[in-house]
XYZ file of C-alpha atoms in Angstrom:
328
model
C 23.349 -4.130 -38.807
C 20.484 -1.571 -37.981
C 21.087 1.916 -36.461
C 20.508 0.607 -32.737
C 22.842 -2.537 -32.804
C 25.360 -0.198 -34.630
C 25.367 2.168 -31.996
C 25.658 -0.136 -29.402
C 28.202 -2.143 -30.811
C 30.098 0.985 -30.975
C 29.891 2.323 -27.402
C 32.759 0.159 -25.830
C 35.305 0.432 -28.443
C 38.558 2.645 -28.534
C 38.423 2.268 -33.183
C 37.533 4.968 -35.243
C 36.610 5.019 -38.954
C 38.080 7.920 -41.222
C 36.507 8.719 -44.859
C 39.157 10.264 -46.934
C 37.993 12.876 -49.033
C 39.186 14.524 -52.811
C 42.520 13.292 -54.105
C 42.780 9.338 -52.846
C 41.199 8.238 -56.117
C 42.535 6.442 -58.362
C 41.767 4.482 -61.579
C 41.052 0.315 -60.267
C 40.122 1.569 -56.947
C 38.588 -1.504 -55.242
C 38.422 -4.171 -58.309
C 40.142 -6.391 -55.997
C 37.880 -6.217 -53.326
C 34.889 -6.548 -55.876
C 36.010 -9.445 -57.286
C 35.608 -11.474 -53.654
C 32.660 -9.354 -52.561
C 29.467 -9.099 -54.374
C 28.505 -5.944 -51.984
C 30.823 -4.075 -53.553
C 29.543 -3.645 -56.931
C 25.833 -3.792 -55.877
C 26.876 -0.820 -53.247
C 27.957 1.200 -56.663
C 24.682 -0.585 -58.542
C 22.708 1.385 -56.108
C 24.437 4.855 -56.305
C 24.485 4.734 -60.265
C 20.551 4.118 -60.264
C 20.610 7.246 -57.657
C 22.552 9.637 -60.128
C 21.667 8.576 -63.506
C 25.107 7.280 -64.585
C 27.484 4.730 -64.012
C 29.860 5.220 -61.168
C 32.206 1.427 -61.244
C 32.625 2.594 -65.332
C 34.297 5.834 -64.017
C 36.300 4.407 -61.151
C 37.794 1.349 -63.203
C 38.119 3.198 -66.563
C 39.142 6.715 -65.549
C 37.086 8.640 -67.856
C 35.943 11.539 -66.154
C 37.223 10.236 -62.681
C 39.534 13.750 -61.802
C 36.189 15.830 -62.608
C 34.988 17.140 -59.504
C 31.317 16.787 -60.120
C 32.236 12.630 -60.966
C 35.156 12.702 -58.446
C 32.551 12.699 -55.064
C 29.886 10.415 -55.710
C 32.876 7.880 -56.641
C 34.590 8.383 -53.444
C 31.507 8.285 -51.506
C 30.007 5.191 -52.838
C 33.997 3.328 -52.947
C 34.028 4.444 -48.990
C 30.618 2.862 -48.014
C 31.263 -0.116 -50.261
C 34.529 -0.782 -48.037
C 32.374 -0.077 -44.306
C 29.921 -2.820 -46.079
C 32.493 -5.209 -46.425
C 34.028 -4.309 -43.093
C 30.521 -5.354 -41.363
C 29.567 -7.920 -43.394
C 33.221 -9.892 -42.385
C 32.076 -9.172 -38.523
C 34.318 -5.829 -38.734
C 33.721 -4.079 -34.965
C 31.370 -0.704 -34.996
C 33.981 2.299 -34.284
C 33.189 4.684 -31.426
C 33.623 7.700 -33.603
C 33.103 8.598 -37.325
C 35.242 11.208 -38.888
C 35.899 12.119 -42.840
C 38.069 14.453 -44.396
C 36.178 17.359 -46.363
C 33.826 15.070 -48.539
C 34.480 11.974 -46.489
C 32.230 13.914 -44.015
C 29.562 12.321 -46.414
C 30.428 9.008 -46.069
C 30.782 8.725 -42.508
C 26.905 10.418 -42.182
C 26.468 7.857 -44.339
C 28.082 4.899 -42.492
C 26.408 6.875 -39.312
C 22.773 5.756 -40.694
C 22.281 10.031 -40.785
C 21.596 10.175 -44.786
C 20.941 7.411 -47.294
C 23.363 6.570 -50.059
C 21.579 7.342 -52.720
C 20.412 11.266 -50.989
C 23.989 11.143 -50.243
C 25.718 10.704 -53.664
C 22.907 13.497 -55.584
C 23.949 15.689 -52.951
C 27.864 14.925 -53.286
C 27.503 14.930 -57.118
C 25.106 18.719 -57.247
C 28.248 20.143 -54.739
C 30.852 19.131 -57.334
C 29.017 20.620 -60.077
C 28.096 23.635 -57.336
C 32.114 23.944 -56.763
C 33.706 23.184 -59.952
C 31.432 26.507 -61.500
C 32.295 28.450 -58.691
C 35.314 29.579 -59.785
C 36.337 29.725 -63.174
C 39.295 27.030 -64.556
C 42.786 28.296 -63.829
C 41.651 30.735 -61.525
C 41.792 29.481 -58.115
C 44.317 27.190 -57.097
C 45.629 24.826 -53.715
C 49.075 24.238 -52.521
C 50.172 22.315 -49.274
C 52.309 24.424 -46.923
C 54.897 22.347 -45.324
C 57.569 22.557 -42.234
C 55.877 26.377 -41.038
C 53.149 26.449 -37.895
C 49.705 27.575 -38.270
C 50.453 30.852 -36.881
C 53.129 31.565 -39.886
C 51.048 30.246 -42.791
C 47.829 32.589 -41.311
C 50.579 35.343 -41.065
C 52.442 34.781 -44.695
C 48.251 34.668 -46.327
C 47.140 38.189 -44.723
C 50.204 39.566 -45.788
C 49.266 38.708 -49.568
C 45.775 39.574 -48.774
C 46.499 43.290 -47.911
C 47.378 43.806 -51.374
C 43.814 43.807 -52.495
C 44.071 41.282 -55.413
C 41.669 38.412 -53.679
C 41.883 36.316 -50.635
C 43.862 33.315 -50.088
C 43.170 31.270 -46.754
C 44.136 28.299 -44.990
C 41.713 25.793 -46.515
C 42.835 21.962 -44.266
C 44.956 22.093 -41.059
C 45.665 18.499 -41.445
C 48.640 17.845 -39.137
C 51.103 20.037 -37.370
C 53.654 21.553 -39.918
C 51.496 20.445 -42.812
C 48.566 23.368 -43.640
C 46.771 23.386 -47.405
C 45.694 26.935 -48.510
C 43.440 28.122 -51.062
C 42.358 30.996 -53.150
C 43.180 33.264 -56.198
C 45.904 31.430 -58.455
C 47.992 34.778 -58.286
C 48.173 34.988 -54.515
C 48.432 30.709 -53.931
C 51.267 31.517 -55.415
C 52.511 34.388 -53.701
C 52.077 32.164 -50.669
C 54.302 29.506 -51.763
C 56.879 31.937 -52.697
C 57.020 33.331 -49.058
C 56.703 29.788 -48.028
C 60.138 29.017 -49.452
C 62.063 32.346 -48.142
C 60.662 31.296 -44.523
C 62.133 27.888 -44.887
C 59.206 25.973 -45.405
C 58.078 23.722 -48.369
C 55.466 24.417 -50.751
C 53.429 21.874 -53.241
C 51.040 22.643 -55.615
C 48.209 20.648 -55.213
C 46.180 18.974 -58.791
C 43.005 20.410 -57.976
C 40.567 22.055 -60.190
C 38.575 23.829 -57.512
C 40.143 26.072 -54.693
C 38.250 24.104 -51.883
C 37.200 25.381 -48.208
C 37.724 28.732 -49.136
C 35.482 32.270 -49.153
C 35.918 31.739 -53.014
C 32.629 28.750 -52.772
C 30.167 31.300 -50.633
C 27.987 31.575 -54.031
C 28.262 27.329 -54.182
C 27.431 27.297 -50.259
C 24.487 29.149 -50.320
C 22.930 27.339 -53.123
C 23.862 23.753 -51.912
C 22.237 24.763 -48.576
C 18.960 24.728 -50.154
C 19.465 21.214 -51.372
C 20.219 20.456 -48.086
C 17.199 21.895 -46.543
C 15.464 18.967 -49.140
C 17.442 16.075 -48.042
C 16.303 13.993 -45.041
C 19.077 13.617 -42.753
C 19.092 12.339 -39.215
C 21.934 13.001 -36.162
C 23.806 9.647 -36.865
C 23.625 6.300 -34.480
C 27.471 6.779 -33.981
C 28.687 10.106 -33.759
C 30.161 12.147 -36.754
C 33.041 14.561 -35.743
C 32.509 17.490 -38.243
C 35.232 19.387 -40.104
C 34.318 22.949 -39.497
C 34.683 22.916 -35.608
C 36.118 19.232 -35.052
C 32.550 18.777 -32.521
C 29.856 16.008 -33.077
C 26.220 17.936 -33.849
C 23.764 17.550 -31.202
C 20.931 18.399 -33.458
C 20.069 18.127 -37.505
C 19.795 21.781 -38.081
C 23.487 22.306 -36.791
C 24.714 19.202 -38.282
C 22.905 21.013 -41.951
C 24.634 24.535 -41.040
C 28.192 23.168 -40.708
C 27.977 21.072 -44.007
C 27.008 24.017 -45.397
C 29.963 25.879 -43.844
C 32.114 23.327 -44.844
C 32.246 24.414 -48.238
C 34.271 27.704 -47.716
C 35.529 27.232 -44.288
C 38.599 25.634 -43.223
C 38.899 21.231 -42.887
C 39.752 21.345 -38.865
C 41.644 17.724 -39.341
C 44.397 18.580 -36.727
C 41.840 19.091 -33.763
C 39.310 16.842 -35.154
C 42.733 13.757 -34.383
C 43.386 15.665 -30.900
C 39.305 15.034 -30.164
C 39.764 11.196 -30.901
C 42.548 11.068 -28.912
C 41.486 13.110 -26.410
C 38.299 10.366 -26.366
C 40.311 7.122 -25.505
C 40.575 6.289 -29.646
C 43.995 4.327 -29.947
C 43.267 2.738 -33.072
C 42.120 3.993 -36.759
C 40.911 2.539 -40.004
C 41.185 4.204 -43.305
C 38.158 3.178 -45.236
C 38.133 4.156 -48.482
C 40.780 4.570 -51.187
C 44.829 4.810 -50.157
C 46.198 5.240 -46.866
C 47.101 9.487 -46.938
C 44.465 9.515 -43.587
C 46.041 6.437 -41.726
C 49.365 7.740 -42.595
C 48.655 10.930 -41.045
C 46.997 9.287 -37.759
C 50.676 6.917 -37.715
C 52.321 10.168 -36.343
C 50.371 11.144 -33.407
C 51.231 10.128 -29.971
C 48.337 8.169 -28.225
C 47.514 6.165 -31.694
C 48.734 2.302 -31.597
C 47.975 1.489 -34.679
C 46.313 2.579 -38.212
C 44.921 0.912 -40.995
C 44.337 1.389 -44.729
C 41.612 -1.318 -45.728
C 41.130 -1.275 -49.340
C 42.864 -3.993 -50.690
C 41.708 -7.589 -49.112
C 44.833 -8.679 -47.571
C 44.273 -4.746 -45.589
C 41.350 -5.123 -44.670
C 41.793 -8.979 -43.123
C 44.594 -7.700 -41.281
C 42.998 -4.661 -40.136
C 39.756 -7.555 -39.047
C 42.236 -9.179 -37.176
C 44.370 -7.234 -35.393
C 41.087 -4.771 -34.081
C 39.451 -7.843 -32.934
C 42.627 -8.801 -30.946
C 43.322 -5.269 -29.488
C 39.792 -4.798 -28.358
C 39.566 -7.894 -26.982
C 37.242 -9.530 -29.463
C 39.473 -12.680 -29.907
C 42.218 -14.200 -28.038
């Protein structure tokens, strides 16, 4: 489907598409899927010849598949094999495109705005960009559970006073449920506080304190590949992390990438913007369900989908179709 017919397609909808980003990979992802579409591995065929290395060997074997630098062109390519599938079984365009932190990338991607194979250099140079960032053991992520924004902001300047580094709230993904970042010494702190306020705390297995002031140095070099990469404002609009707003121009749409990597993931009022836009119905597309599970709990959402098993994504074909009137 070209850029135009996407876009109109799109208009009359009340769908969106989410791109889940770091942490919904796992080892197998999508060897169902491949083995009853051929665009699936030729989608990966094309993103290996763009990096230099072979991205289906990493996702079905696991070698290497937690390492940042591997760990986003895998996603990235896994997500736009699944939106392939979805529109080559007469899947509906969505209104809106939205991706958590690196699924950003695959919905500008799905959006016609950069090329898959731009798309998975850049992805792979910011894991490499992140992951050297900060030195291993250093920085560190935990999810901050059952406290409001307010308190989690609060309990992280209180930590910060002391001088020892910065920790910050990295991914407002849902009410109650914040993810922080920073210095390994005062993550910690955090959680500790966390606990005496009668909240939960959960280290996250990351390697790389994401969306944090610790990836300025990573930021300001990854703009520059940016500036190099030939992007476009997308045929259906991408809702972007750092302010949860669709770019009405390339050079903003480059600057809040670029912020993206040490600024906070804005998932909460990204959700209230869909919602706030008619949206009453989501699809996951790409590995796992953690986004369509999170879009299950608010209040003007009918329904949401995972798609990335086959018997997922026919359901997910059918019942959009019915809902937006496609077919009786």
């Amino acid at each position: 489907m070209s850029a135009k017919q996407l876009e109109q397609a799109a208009q009359a909808t009340k769908t969106a598409f989410l791109f889940p980003g770091q942490g919904s990979q796992k080892v197998g992802m999508l060897a169902e899927l491949a083995e009853q579409f051929a665009v699936v591995t030729e989608t990966f065929t094309e993103a290996s010849e763009a990096v230099g290395f072979d991205l289906w060997h990493i996702a079905q074997s696991g070698e290497g598949l937690n390492q940042t630098e591997n760990t986003q062109p895998v996603l990235l390519t896994a997500s736009i094999a699944m939106w392939r599938v979805w529109l080559n079984l007469g899947g509906i365009a969505p209104k809106y495109l939205a991706g958590h932190s690196l699924g950003e990338y695959s919905a500008l991607v799905a959006g016609n705005a950069i090329s898959l194979a731009d798309a998975v250099k850049l992805v792979h140079l910011r894991g490499q960009l992140m992951q050297s960032a900060v030195p291993q053991g250093q920085g560190a992520m935990a999810a901050i559970l059952g406290l409001d924004d307010a308190k989690v902001i609060e309990l992280c300047e209180q930590v910060n006073i002391q001088g020892r580094g910065s920790v910050e709230a990295a991914n407002y993904n849902a009410q109650g449920q914040v993810v922080i970042a920073g210095d390994k010494t005062l993550v910690d702190a955090v959680m500790e506080s966390t606990k005496e306020n009668g909240g939960k705390a959960i280290a996250l297995p990351v390697s790389v304190p994401s969306h944090c002031s610790l990836m300025k140095p990573a930021a300001e070099q990854f703009a520059q590949a940016l500036e190099q990469t030939a992007i476009e404002l997308p045929s259906i609009p991408v809702i972007q992390n750092v302010n949860a707003a669709i770019a009405t121009d390339v050079a903003t749409l480059r600057q809040a990438l670029t912020a993206q990597l040490y600024q906070s993931v804005q998932w909460t009022k990204t959700m209230q913007y869909l919602q706030d836009q008619g949206i009453q119905y989501m699809v996951e597309c790409g590995p796992g369900n953690v986004l369509a599970n999170l879009a299950k709990r608010l209040p003007n959402i009918e329904k949401a989908f995972p798609i990335d098993t086959q018997s997922r994504m026919e359901d997910a074909l059918n019942a959009i179709l019915v809902a937006e009137g496609k077919i009786a």
